[in-house]
Amino acid sequence: MNKGTLYIVATPIGNLEDMTFRAVRILREVDLIAAEDTRHSRKLLTHFGITNSLTSYFDHNKQVKGGLILEKLCQGLSVALVSDAGTPCISDPGFQLVRDAVKMEIPVVPVPGACAAVAALSASGLPTDSYAFEGFLPSRKGKRREKISSLCEEKRVLVFYESPNRLCDTLTDILELLGDRTIVVAREITKLYEEFLRGPVSEVLHGIEGKMVRGEIVLMILPSEKAAAAGTGEIEGLLEKYLCSEGISLKDAVRRVTQESGQSKSRVYEAALQIKNK
Ligand code: SAM
């Protein structure tokens, strides 16, 4: 018996006009739609007059549900996977299902459409020839700072999904750990209050501090040209100035030089210790 096809169907990230004709047709034609949240997807389907059967497929039932969906595909039925918004599998459930389907030689067909990261990048004004998509940063402060520090030498534009509640803390960490990089914050893309904030981290942070940031956010960070170019000489020169000539504390000198040079905090700290221990 021929196996059915698994369609990975992108849906809008806000503006329903971004639904594609093909997505509507596939969602009408398949035998079953697997959705991250069936109530949420039912509203979208109703808007487009789609009355097809829905089943849930989300992070906590993916083991069991994945098996059942694969069984149906093996019986020759076709299934469409959708998430709450955007492209399934991109910081959304779906990867394991696709991986297992590929292993079982079940045809997997993408039905492309909206994806917040790509939409944000396309209008960011940042170079788009290569970028590193990092999904969500860890929510715990320690882990988040560790992750940000680990990306300090990355030469590509960094792209993150971020929650509005954490944006200020994340930008503060970026300023401290990566220096005053150029960033773009894309908020509520395709929606009524769509907004792009562009500039050095310090300025964007200043603009939002004390304000309630709402909505969905993509954060993009330009690699530091200085980081690529700056040698140890520049760091040492700045550190000598602050530590030896101006006599400011090691902690403050490291903070200032990290921001001014765009070098990682750990690299600056190491150089500062060497100067102190001379
Ligand atoms: N799979 C989705 C995609 O293709 O974009 C992403 C799902 S992820 C769970 C949700 C995150 O994507 C949000 O927290 C936000 O960071 C980002 N996002 C989704 N819609 C957005 C929008 N309209 N504007 C800005 N960011 C958005």
PDB file of C-alpha atoms and ligand atoms in Angstrom:
ATOM      1  CA  MET A   1       0.000   0.000   0.000  1.00  0.00           C
ATOM      2  CA  ASN A   2       1.227   3.499  -0.849  1.00  0.00           C
ATOM      3  CA  LYS A   3       2.077   5.629   2.144  1.00  0.00           C
ATOM      4  CA  GLY A   4       0.251   8.926   2.676  1.00  0.00           C
ATOM      5  CA  THR A   5       2.013  12.296   2.616  1.00  0.00           C
ATOM      6  CA  LEU A   6       2.888  14.383   5.651  1.00  0.00           C
ATOM      7  CA  TYR A   7       2.457  18.092   4.803  1.00  0.00           C
ATOM      8  CA  ILE A   8       4.233  20.694   6.964  1.00  0.00           C
ATOM      9  CA  VAL A   9       1.938  23.688   6.578  1.00  0.00           C
ATOM     10  CA  ALA A  10       2.904  27.251   7.564  1.00  0.00           C
ATOM     11  CA  THR A  11       0.118  29.521   8.833  1.00  0.00           C
ATOM     12  CA  PRO A  12       0.065  33.316   9.412  1.00  0.00           C
ATOM     13  CA  ILE A  13       1.973  34.933  12.321  1.00  0.00           C
ATOM     14  CA  GLY A  14      -0.687  37.605  12.801  1.00  0.00           C
ATOM     15  CA  ASN A  15      -2.197  38.840   9.573  1.00  0.00           C
ATOM     16  CA  LEU A  16      -4.603  36.251   8.148  1.00  0.00           C
ATOM     17  CA  GLU A  17      -3.990  37.586   4.633  1.00  0.00           C
ATOM     18  CA  ASP A  18      -0.630  35.830   4.829  1.00  0.00           C
ATOM     19  CA  MET A  19      -2.318  32.422   4.570  1.00  0.00           C
ATOM     20  CA  THR A  20      -1.348  30.916   1.214  1.00  0.00           C
ATOM     21  CA  PHE A  21      -3.819  29.540  -1.345  1.00  0.00           C
ATOM     22  CA  ARG A  22      -1.915  26.263  -1.257  1.00  0.00           C
ATOM     23  CA  ALA A  23      -2.133  26.019   2.544  1.00  0.00           C
ATOM     24  CA  VAL A  24      -5.935  26.416   2.342  1.00  0.00           C
ATOM     25  CA  ARG A  25      -6.203  23.774  -0.380  1.00  0.00           C
ATOM     26  CA  ILE A  26      -3.960  21.249   1.402  1.00  0.00           C
ATOM     27  CA  LEU A  27      -5.746  21.753   4.731  1.00  0.00           C
ATOM     28  CA  ARG A  28      -9.074  21.069   2.941  1.00  0.00           C
ATOM     29  CA  GLU A  29      -7.811  18.010   1.103  1.00  0.00           C
ATOM     30  CA  VAL A  30      -5.874  16.046   3.757  1.00  0.00           C
ATOM     31  CA  ASP A  31      -7.482  13.252   5.776  1.00  0.00           C
ATOM     32  CA  LEU A  32      -6.366  14.713   9.111  1.00  0.00           C
ATOM     33  CA  ILE A  33      -4.843  17.930  10.482  1.00  0.00           C
ATOM     34  CA  ALA A  34      -2.464  17.611  13.440  1.00  0.00           C
ATOM     35  CA  ALA A  35      -2.362  20.904  15.369  1.00  0.00           C
ATOM     36  CA  GLU A  36      -0.348  22.209  18.302  1.00  0.00           C
ATOM     37  CA  ASP A  37      -3.546  23.609  19.837  1.00  0.00           C
ATOM     38  CA  THR A  38      -6.742  22.340  18.264  1.00  0.00           C
ATOM     39  CA  ARG A  39      -8.935  25.159  19.650  1.00  0.00           C
ATOM     40  CA  HIS A  40      -6.568  27.795  18.295  1.00  0.00           C
ATOM     41  CA  SER A  41      -6.312  26.141  14.880  1.00  0.00           C
ATOM     42  CA  ARG A  42     -10.067  25.528  14.686  1.00  0.00           C
ATOM     43  CA  LYS A  43     -10.562  29.333  14.656  1.00  0.00           C
ATOM     44  CA  LEU A  44      -8.120  29.711  11.750  1.00  0.00           C
ATOM     45  CA  LEU A  45      -9.720  26.839   9.845  1.00  0.00           C
ATOM     46  CA  THR A  46     -13.218  28.230  10.399  1.00  0.00           C
ATOM     47  CA  HIS A  47     -12.056  31.597   9.034  1.00  0.00           C
ATOM     48  CA  PHE A  48     -11.085  29.843   5.797  1.00  0.00           C
ATOM     49  CA  GLY A  49     -14.166  27.611   5.708  1.00  0.00           C
ATOM     50  CA  ILE A  50     -12.164  24.427   6.404  1.00  0.00           C
ATOM     51  CA  THR A  51     -14.143  21.788   8.289  1.00  0.00           C
ATOM     52  CA  ASN A  52     -11.564  18.997   8.282  1.00  0.00           C
ATOM     53  CA  SER A  53     -10.839  16.732  11.297  1.00  0.00           C
ATOM     54  CA  LEU A  54      -8.283  17.947  13.826  1.00  0.00           C
ATOM     55  CA  THR A  55      -6.127  16.085  16.289  1.00  0.00           C
ATOM     56  CA  SER A  56      -3.612  17.482  18.743  1.00  0.00           C
ATOM     57  CA  TYR A  57       0.156  17.184  18.395  1.00  0.00           C
ATOM     58  CA  PHE A  58       2.189  19.151  20.937  1.00  0.00           C
ATOM     59  CA  ASP A  59       5.333  18.834  23.037  1.00  0.00           C
ATOM     60  CA  HIS A  60       3.807  16.749  25.846  1.00  0.00           C
ATOM     61  CA  ASN A  61       1.911  14.216  23.728  1.00  0.00           C
ATOM     62  CA  LYS A  62       4.276  14.042  20.756  1.00  0.00           C
ATOM     63  CA  GLN A  63       5.558  10.566  21.660  1.00  0.00           C
ATOM     64  CA  VAL A  64       2.142   8.890  21.665  1.00  0.00           C
ATOM     65  CA  LYS A  65       0.489  11.130  19.051  1.00  0.00           C
ATOM     66  CA  GLY A  66       3.512  10.902  16.765  1.00  0.00           C
ATOM     67  CA  GLY A  67       3.131   7.101  16.704  1.00  0.00           C
ATOM     68  CA  LEU A  68      -0.581   7.338  15.866  1.00  0.00           C
ATOM     69  CA  ILE A  69       0.007   9.882  13.102  1.00  0.00           C
ATOM     70  CA  LEU A  70       2.753   7.714  11.579  1.00  0.00           C
ATOM     71  CA  GLU A  71       0.377   4.731  11.660  1.00  0.00           C
ATOM     72  CA  LYS A  72      -2.230   6.698   9.713  1.00  0.00           C
ATOM     73  CA  LEU A  73       0.411   7.777   7.185  1.00  0.00           C
ATOM     74  CA  CYS A  74       1.462   4.135   6.776  1.00  0.00           C
ATOM     75  CA  GLN A  75      -2.198   3.242   6.110  1.00  0.00           C
ATOM     76  CA  GLY A  76      -2.107   5.642   3.152  1.00  0.00           C
ATOM     77  CA  LEU A  77      -3.870   8.609   4.809  1.00  0.00           C
ATOM     78  CA  SER A  78      -2.523  12.126   4.321  1.00  0.00           C
ATOM     79  CA  VAL A  79      -1.832  14.377   7.313  1.00  0.00           C
ATOM     80  CA  ALA A  80      -1.087  18.126   7.583  1.00  0.00           C
ATOM     81  CA  LEU A  81       0.895  19.424  10.542  1.00  0.00           C
ATOM     82  CA  VAL A  82       0.249  23.008  11.679  1.00  0.00           C
ATOM     83  CA  SER A  83       1.463  24.968  14.695  1.00  0.00           C
ATOM     84  CA  ASP A  84      -0.209  27.918  16.438  1.00  0.00           C
ATOM     85  CA  ALA A  85       1.465  30.372  14.059  1.00  0.00           C
ATOM     86  CA  GLY A  86       4.207  30.362  11.458  1.00  0.00           C
ATOM     87  CA  THR A  87       6.173  27.377  10.261  1.00  0.00           C
ATOM     88  CA  PRO A  88       5.940  24.101  12.241  1.00  0.00           C
ATOM     89  CA  CYS A  89       9.275  22.742  13.529  1.00  0.00           C
ATOM     90  CA  ILE A  90      10.791  26.254  13.792  1.00  0.00           C
ATOM     91  CA  SER A  91      10.824  26.692  17.597  1.00  0.00           C
ATOM     92  CA  ASP A  92       7.562  24.717  17.405  1.00  0.00           C
ATOM     93  CA  PRO A  93       6.673  21.010  17.653  1.00  0.00           C
ATOM     94  CA  GLY A  94       7.214  18.781  14.639  1.00  0.00           C
ATOM     95  CA  PHE A  95      10.874  17.886  14.329  1.00  0.00           C
ATOM     96  CA  GLN A  96      10.562  14.370  15.800  1.00  0.00           C
ATOM     97  CA  LEU A  97       7.526  13.585  13.642  1.00  0.00           C
ATOM     98  CA  VAL A  98       9.320  14.696  10.471  1.00  0.00           C
ATOM     99  CA  ARG A  99      12.498  12.832  11.463  1.00  0.00           C
ATOM    100  CA  ASP A 100      10.562   9.605  12.065  1.00  0.00           C
ATOM    101  CA  ALA A 101       8.531  10.014   8.868  1.00  0.00           C
ATOM    102  CA  VAL A 102      11.729  10.474   6.861  1.00  0.00           C
ATOM    103  CA  LYS A 103      13.193   7.350   8.486  1.00  0.00           C
ATOM    104  CA  MET A 104      10.064   5.390   7.519  1.00  0.00           C
ATOM    105  CA  GLU A 105      10.264   6.710   3.946  1.00  0.00           C
ATOM    106  CA  ILE A 106       6.973   8.554   4.280  1.00  0.00           C
ATOM    107  CA  PRO A 107       6.873  11.499   1.840  1.00  0.00           C
ATOM    108  CA  VAL A 108       7.222  14.828   3.691  1.00  0.00           C
ATOM    109  CA  VAL A 109       6.161  17.953   1.777  1.00  0.00           C
ATOM    110  CA  PRO A 110       6.646  21.531   3.027  1.00  0.00           C
ATOM    111  CA  VAL A 111       3.917  24.078   2.345  1.00  0.00           C
ATOM    112  CA  PRO A 112       5.886  27.273   3.022  1.00  0.00           C
ATOM    113  CA  GLY A 113       4.562  30.557   4.329  1.00  0.00           C
ATOM    114  CA  ALA A 114       5.098  32.901   7.265  1.00  0.00           C
ATOM    115  CA  CYS A 115       8.041  32.482   9.622  1.00  0.00           C
ATOM    116  CA  ALA A 116       8.737  35.241  12.156  1.00  0.00           C
ATOM    117  CA  ALA A 117      12.538  34.924  11.967  1.00  0.00           C
ATOM    118  CA  VAL A 118      12.632  35.227   8.176  1.00  0.00           C
ATOM    119  CA  ALA A 119      10.059  38.052   8.088  1.00  0.00           C
ATOM    120  CA  ALA A 120      12.040  39.962  10.742  1.00  0.00           C
ATOM    121  CA  LEU A 121      15.346  39.506   8.942  1.00  0.00           C
ATOM    122  CA  SER A 122      13.905  40.518   5.585  1.00  0.00           C
ATOM    123  CA  ALA A 123      12.919  43.972   6.883  1.00  0.00           C
ATOM    124  CA  SER A 124      15.716  44.414   9.418  1.00  0.00           C
ATOM    125  CA  GLY A 125      18.211  46.186   7.194  1.00  0.00           C
ATOM    126  CA  LEU A 126      20.899  43.865   8.567  1.00  0.00           C
ATOM    127  CA  PRO A 127      23.021  41.736   6.221  1.00  0.00           C
ATOM    128  CA  THR A 128      21.083  38.605   5.338  1.00  0.00           C
ATOM    129  CA  ASP A 129      23.707  36.659   3.397  1.00  0.00           C
ATOM    130  CA  SER A 130      24.319  34.457   6.432  1.00  0.00           C
ATOM    131  CA  TYR A 131      22.727  34.374   9.861  1.00  0.00           C
ATOM    132  CA  ALA A 132      22.546  32.127  12.915  1.00  0.00           C
ATOM    133  CA  PHE A 133      19.032  31.347  14.155  1.00  0.00           C
ATOM    134  CA  GLU A 134      19.227  30.559  17.877  1.00  0.00           C
ATOM    135  CA  GLY A 135      15.520  30.213  18.749  1.00  0.00           C
ATOM    136  CA  PHE A 136      14.703  31.141  22.363  1.00  0.00           C
ATOM    137  CA  LEU A 137      17.442  31.976  24.855  1.00  0.00           C
ATOM    138  CA  PRO A 138      17.265  30.020  28.131  1.00  0.00           C
ATOM    139  CA  SER A 139      14.865  31.704  30.581  1.00  0.00           C
ATOM    140  CA  ARG A 140      17.167  31.203  33.597  1.00  0.00           C
ATOM    141  CA  LYS A 141      19.525  34.161  34.000  1.00  0.00           C
ATOM    142  CA  GLY A 142      22.711  32.120  34.492  1.00  0.00           C
ATOM    143  CA  LYS A 143      22.100  29.867  31.501  1.00  0.00           C
ATOM    144  CA  ARG A 144      21.036  32.830  29.372  1.00  0.00           C
ATOM    145  CA  ARG A 145      24.239  34.724  30.144  1.00  0.00           C
ATOM    146  CA  GLU A 146      26.284  31.599  29.446  1.00  0.00           C
ATOM    147  CA  LYS A 147      24.597  31.209  26.068  1.00  0.00           C
ATOM    148  CA  ILE A 148      25.057  34.874  25.126  1.00  0.00           C
ATOM    149  CA  SER A 149      28.763  34.757  26.091  1.00  0.00           C
ATOM    150  CA  SER A 150      29.246  31.620  23.993  1.00  0.00           C
ATOM    151  CA  LEU A 151      28.049  33.540  20.907  1.00  0.00           C
ATOM    152  CA  CYS A 152      30.469  36.412  21.311  1.00  0.00           C
ATOM    153  CA  GLU A 153      32.763  35.397  18.446  1.00  0.00           C
ATOM    154  CA  GLU A 154      29.902  34.566  16.030  1.00  0.00           C
ATOM    155  CA  LYS A 155      30.472  36.417  12.753  1.00  0.00           C
ATOM    156  CA  ARG A 156      26.916  36.002  11.448  1.00  0.00           C
ATOM    157  CA  VAL A 157      23.836  38.033  12.407  1.00  0.00           C
ATOM    158  CA  LEU A 158      22.276  36.377  15.470  1.00  0.00           C
ATOM    159  CA  VAL A 159      18.506  35.847  15.428  1.00  0.00           C
ATOM    160  CA  PHE A 160      16.502  35.047  18.582  1.00  0.00           C
ATOM    161  CA  TYR A 161      12.880  34.673  19.553  1.00  0.00           C
ATOM    162  CA  GLU A 162      12.319  36.562  22.788  1.00  0.00           C
ATOM    163  CA  SER A 163       9.505  37.124  25.248  1.00  0.00           C
ATOM    164  CA  PRO A 164       8.485  40.753  25.929  1.00  0.00           C
ATOM    165  CA  ASN A 165       8.908  40.233  29.711  1.00  0.00           C
ATOM    166  CA  ARG A 166      12.531  39.251  29.317  1.00  0.00           C
ATOM    167  CA  LEU A 167      13.553  41.739  26.619  1.00  0.00           C
ATOM    168  CA  CYS A 168      15.047  44.365  28.990  1.00  0.00           C
ATOM    169  CA  ASP A 169      17.038  41.752  30.942  1.00  0.00           C
ATOM    170  CA  THR A 170      18.311  40.151  27.747  1.00  0.00           C
ATOM    171  CA  LEU A 171      19.382  43.502  26.260  1.00  0.00           C
ATOM    172  CA  THR A 172      21.140  44.404  29.524  1.00  0.00           C
ATOM    173  CA  ASP A 173      23.031  41.088  29.387  1.00  0.00           C
ATOM    174  CA  ILE A 174      23.926  41.646  25.720  1.00  0.00           C
ATOM    175  CA  LEU A 175      25.254  45.136  26.452  1.00  0.00           C
ATOM    176  CA  GLU A 176      27.370  43.817  29.282  1.00  0.00           C
ATOM    177  CA  LEU A 177      28.601  40.613  27.675  1.00  0.00           C
ATOM    178  CA  LEU A 178      28.856  41.478  23.961  1.00  0.00           C
ATOM    179  CA  GLY A 179      29.307  45.245  24.044  1.00  0.00           C
ATOM    180  CA  ASP A 180      27.175  47.973  22.461  1.00  0.00           C
ATOM    181  CA  ARG A 181      26.238  46.049  19.314  1.00  0.00           C
ATOM    182  CA  THR A 182      23.825  47.236  16.640  1.00  0.00           C
ATOM    183  CA  ILE A 183      20.532  45.420  17.110  1.00  0.00           C
ATOM    184  CA  VAL A 184      17.046  45.276  15.612  1.00  0.00           C
ATOM    185  CA  VAL A 185      13.995  44.393  17.684  1.00  0.00           C
ATOM    186  CA  ALA A 186      11.074  43.365  15.461  1.00  0.00           C
ATOM    187  CA  ARG A 187       7.794  43.416  17.373  1.00  0.00           C
ATOM    188  CA  GLU A 188       4.313  42.262  16.367  1.00  0.00           C
ATOM    189  CA  ILE A 189       5.262  41.619  12.739  1.00  0.00           C
ATOM    190  CA  THR A 190       2.258  41.745  10.361  1.00  0.00           C
ATOM    191  CA  LYS A 191      -0.006  42.963  13.188  1.00  0.00           C
ATOM    192  CA  LEU A 192      -1.557  46.344  14.031  1.00  0.00           C
ATOM    193  CA  TYR A 193       1.289  47.495  16.268  1.00  0.00           C
ATOM    194  CA  GLU A 194       4.147  46.220  14.121  1.00  0.00           C
ATOM    195  CA  GLU A 195       7.359  48.023  15.055  1.00  0.00           C
ATOM    196  CA  PHE A 196      11.069  47.794  14.261  1.00  0.00           C
ATOM    197  CA  LEU A 197      13.482  49.314  16.812  1.00  0.00           C
ATOM    198  CA  ARG A 198      16.955  49.764  15.375  1.00  0.00           C
ATOM    199  CA  GLY A 199      20.187  51.052  16.881  1.00  0.00           C
ATOM    200  CA  PRO A 200      22.911  50.327  19.425  1.00  0.00           C
ATOM    201  CA  VAL A 201      21.726  48.112  22.321  1.00  0.00           C
ATOM    202  CA  SER A 202      22.212  50.993  24.778  1.00  0.00           C
ATOM    203  CA  GLU A 203      19.834  53.255  22.811  1.00  0.00           C
ATOM    204  CA  VAL A 204      17.156  50.625  22.260  1.00  0.00           C
ATOM    205  CA  LEU A 205      17.366  49.709  25.952  1.00  0.00           C
ATOM    206  CA  HIS A 206      17.095  53.354  26.962  1.00  0.00           C
ATOM    207  CA  GLY A 207      13.986  53.699  24.779  1.00  0.00           C
ATOM    208  CA  ILE A 208      12.129  50.794  26.382  1.00  0.00           C
ATOM    209  CA  GLU A 209      13.348  50.908  29.987  1.00  0.00           C
ATOM    210  CA  GLY A 210      10.505  51.407  32.444  1.00  0.00           C
ATOM    211  CA  LYS A 211       7.917  50.816  29.689  1.00  0.00           C
ATOM    212  CA  MET A 212       5.671  47.794  29.388  1.00  0.00           C
ATOM    213  CA  VAL A 213       6.830  45.936  26.273  1.00  0.00           C
ATOM    214  CA  ARG A 214       4.049  43.845  24.769  1.00  0.00           C
ATOM    215  CA  GLY A 215       3.619  41.398  21.950  1.00  0.00           C
ATOM    216  CA  GLU A 216       5.832  38.974  20.101  1.00  0.00           C
ATOM    217  CA  ILE A 217       9.466  39.733  19.444  1.00  0.00           C
ATOM    218  CA  VAL A 218      12.339  38.751  17.200  1.00  0.00           C
ATOM    219  CA  LEU A 219      15.716  40.083  18.288  1.00  0.00           C
ATOM    220  CA  MET A 220      18.599  40.381  15.820  1.00  0.00           C
ATOM    221  CA  ILE A 221      22.190  41.267  16.678  1.00  0.00           C
ATOM    222  CA  LEU A 222      24.851  42.438  14.250  1.00  0.00           C
ATOM    223  CA  PRO A 223      28.247  40.830  14.819  1.00  0.00           C
ATOM    224  CA  SER A 224      30.743  43.283  16.198  1.00  0.00           C
ATOM    225  CA  GLU A 225      33.004  44.553  13.432  1.00  0.00           C
ATOM    226  CA  LYS A 226      35.255  45.714  16.225  1.00  0.00           C
ATOM    227  CA  ALA A 227      35.263  42.217  17.697  1.00  0.00           C
ATOM    228  CA  ALA A 228      36.491  40.865  14.387  1.00  0.00           C
ATOM    229  CA  ALA A 229      39.088  43.599  14.004  1.00  0.00           C
ATOM    230  CA  ALA A 230      40.156  44.523  17.527  1.00  0.00           C
ATOM    231  CA  GLY A 231      43.367  42.979  18.699  1.00  0.00           C
ATOM    232  CA  THR A 232      44.545  42.470  22.252  1.00  0.00           C
ATOM    233  CA  GLY A 233      46.490  45.714  21.850  1.00  0.00           C
ATOM    234  CA  GLU A 234      43.311  47.793  21.805  1.00  0.00           C
ATOM    235  CA  ILE A 235      41.889  46.029  24.855  1.00  0.00           C
ATOM    236  CA  GLU A 236      45.128  46.447  26.762  1.00  0.00           C
ATOM    237  CA  GLY A 237      45.396  50.115  25.817  1.00  0.00           C
ATOM    238  CA  LEU A 238      41.898  50.813  27.129  1.00  0.00           C
ATOM    239  CA  LEU A 239      42.451  48.754  30.267  1.00  0.00           C
ATOM    240  CA  GLU A 240      45.756  50.505  31.018  1.00  0.00           C
ATOM    241  CA  LYS A 241      43.970  53.837  30.680  1.00  0.00           C
ATOM    242  CA  TYR A 242      41.148  52.913  33.067  1.00  0.00           C
ATOM    243  CA  LEU A 243      43.058  50.772  35.558  1.00  0.00           C
ATOM    244  CA  CYS A 244      46.419  52.533  35.697  1.00  0.00           C
ATOM    245  CA  SER A 245      45.830  56.166  34.678  1.00  0.00           C
ATOM    246  CA  GLU A 246      42.283  56.686  35.959  1.00  0.00           C
ATOM    247  CA  GLY A 247      42.474  54.151  38.800  1.00  0.00           C
ATOM    248  CA  ILE A 248      38.920  52.826  38.419  1.00  0.00           C
ATOM    249  CA  SER A 249      38.002  49.399  39.828  1.00  0.00           C
ATOM    250  CA  LEU A 250      38.738  46.207  37.897  1.00  0.00           C
ATOM    251  CA  LYS A 251      35.013  45.442  37.640  1.00  0.00           C
ATOM    252  CA  ASP A 252      34.145  48.860  36.192  1.00  0.00           C
ATOM    253  CA  ALA A 253      37.139  48.838  33.831  1.00  0.00           C
ATOM    254  CA  VAL A 254      36.126  45.422  32.472  1.00  0.00           C
ATOM    255  CA  ARG A 255      32.550  46.597  31.984  1.00  0.00           C
ATOM    256  CA  ARG A 256      33.592  49.742  30.113  1.00  0.00           C
ATOM    257  CA  VAL A 257      36.175  48.032  27.899  1.00  0.00           C
ATOM    258  CA  THR A 258      33.740  45.221  27.039  1.00  0.00           C
ATOM    259  CA  GLN A 259      31.242  47.811  25.844  1.00  0.00           C
ATOM    260  CA  GLU A 260      33.758  49.988  24.038  1.00  0.00           C
ATOM    261  CA  SER A 261      35.688  47.214  22.296  1.00  0.00           C
ATOM    262  CA  GLY A 262      32.839  44.830  21.538  1.00  0.00           C
ATOM    263  CA  GLN A 263      35.023  42.011  22.892  1.00  0.00           C
ATOM    264  CA  SER A 264      33.753  39.272  25.174  1.00  0.00           C
ATOM    265  CA  LYS A 265      33.716  39.996  28.882  1.00  0.00           C
ATOM    266  CA  SER A 266      35.828  36.918  29.607  1.00  0.00           C
ATOM    267  CA  ARG A 267      38.531  37.997  27.151  1.00  0.00           C
ATOM    268  CA  VAL A 268      38.625  41.523  28.623  1.00  0.00           C
ATOM    269  CA  TYR A 269      38.631  40.131  32.176  1.00  0.00           C
ATOM    270  CA  GLU A 270      41.580  37.879  31.416  1.00  0.00           C
ATOM    271  CA  ALA A 271      43.553  40.810  29.960  1.00  0.00           C
ATOM    272  CA  ALA A 272      42.638  42.959  32.982  1.00  0.00           C
ATOM    273  CA  LEU A 273      43.924  40.302  35.396  1.00  0.00           C
ATOM    274  CA  GLN A 274      47.203  40.128  33.503  1.00  0.00           C
ATOM    275  CA  ILE A 275      47.655  43.889  33.776  1.00  0.00           C
ATOM    276  CA  LYS A 276      46.741  43.851  37.480  1.00  0.00           C
ATOM    277  CA  ASN A 277      49.186  41.021  38.189  1.00  0.00           C
ATOM    278  CA  LYS A 278      52.094  42.597  36.274  1.00  0.00           C
TER     279      LYS A 278
HETATM  280  N1  SAM B   1       7.128  28.610  14.251  1.00  0.00           N
HETATM  281  C1  SAM B   1       7.017  30.040  14.433  1.00  0.00           C
HETATM  282  C2  SAM B   1       7.622  30.749  13.225  1.00  0.00           C
HETATM  283  O1  SAM B   1       7.717  30.157  12.168  1.00  0.00           O
HETATM  284  O2  SAM B   1       7.964  31.922  13.341  1.00  0.00           O
HETATM  285  C3  SAM B   1       7.635  30.486  15.738  1.00  0.00           C
HETATM  286  C4  SAM B   1       6.997  29.875  16.931  1.00  0.00           C
HETATM  287  S1  SAM B   1       7.694  30.367  18.439  1.00  0.00           S
HETATM  288  C5  SAM B   1       6.845  29.314  19.553  1.00  0.00           C
HETATM  289  C6  SAM B   1       6.882  31.877  18.775  1.00  0.00           C
HETATM  290  C7  SAM B   1       7.857  33.051  18.786  1.00  0.00           C
HETATM  291  O3  SAM B   1       8.073  33.527  17.458  1.00  0.00           O
HETATM  292  C8  SAM B   1       7.342  34.265  19.554  1.00  0.00           C
HETATM  293  O4  SAM B   1       7.582  34.144  20.933  1.00  0.00           O
HETATM  294  C9  SAM B   1       8.138  35.386  18.933  1.00  0.00           C
HETATM  295  O5  SAM B   1       9.440  35.428  19.460  1.00  0.00           O
HETATM  296  C10 SAM B   1       8.182  34.935  17.470  1.00  0.00           C
HETATM  297  N2  SAM B   1       7.022  35.483  16.747  1.00  0.00           N
HETATM  298  C11 SAM B   1       5.927  34.824  16.343  1.00  0.00           C
HETATM  299  N3  SAM B   1       5.080  35.669  15.715  1.00  0.00           N
HETATM  300  C12 SAM B   1       5.663  36.882  15.733  1.00  0.00           C
HETATM  301  C13 SAM B   1       5.297  38.170  15.251  1.00  0.00           C
HETATM  302  N4  SAM B   1       4.129  38.372  14.646  1.00  0.00           N
HETATM  303  N5  SAM B   1       6.155  39.193  15.441  1.00  0.00           N
HETATM  304  C14 SAM B   1       7.334  38.999  16.052  1.00  0.00           C
HETATM  305  N6  SAM B   1       7.738  37.808  16.534  1.00  0.00           N
HETATM  306  C15 SAM B   1       6.920  36.769  16.376  1.00  0.00           C
END
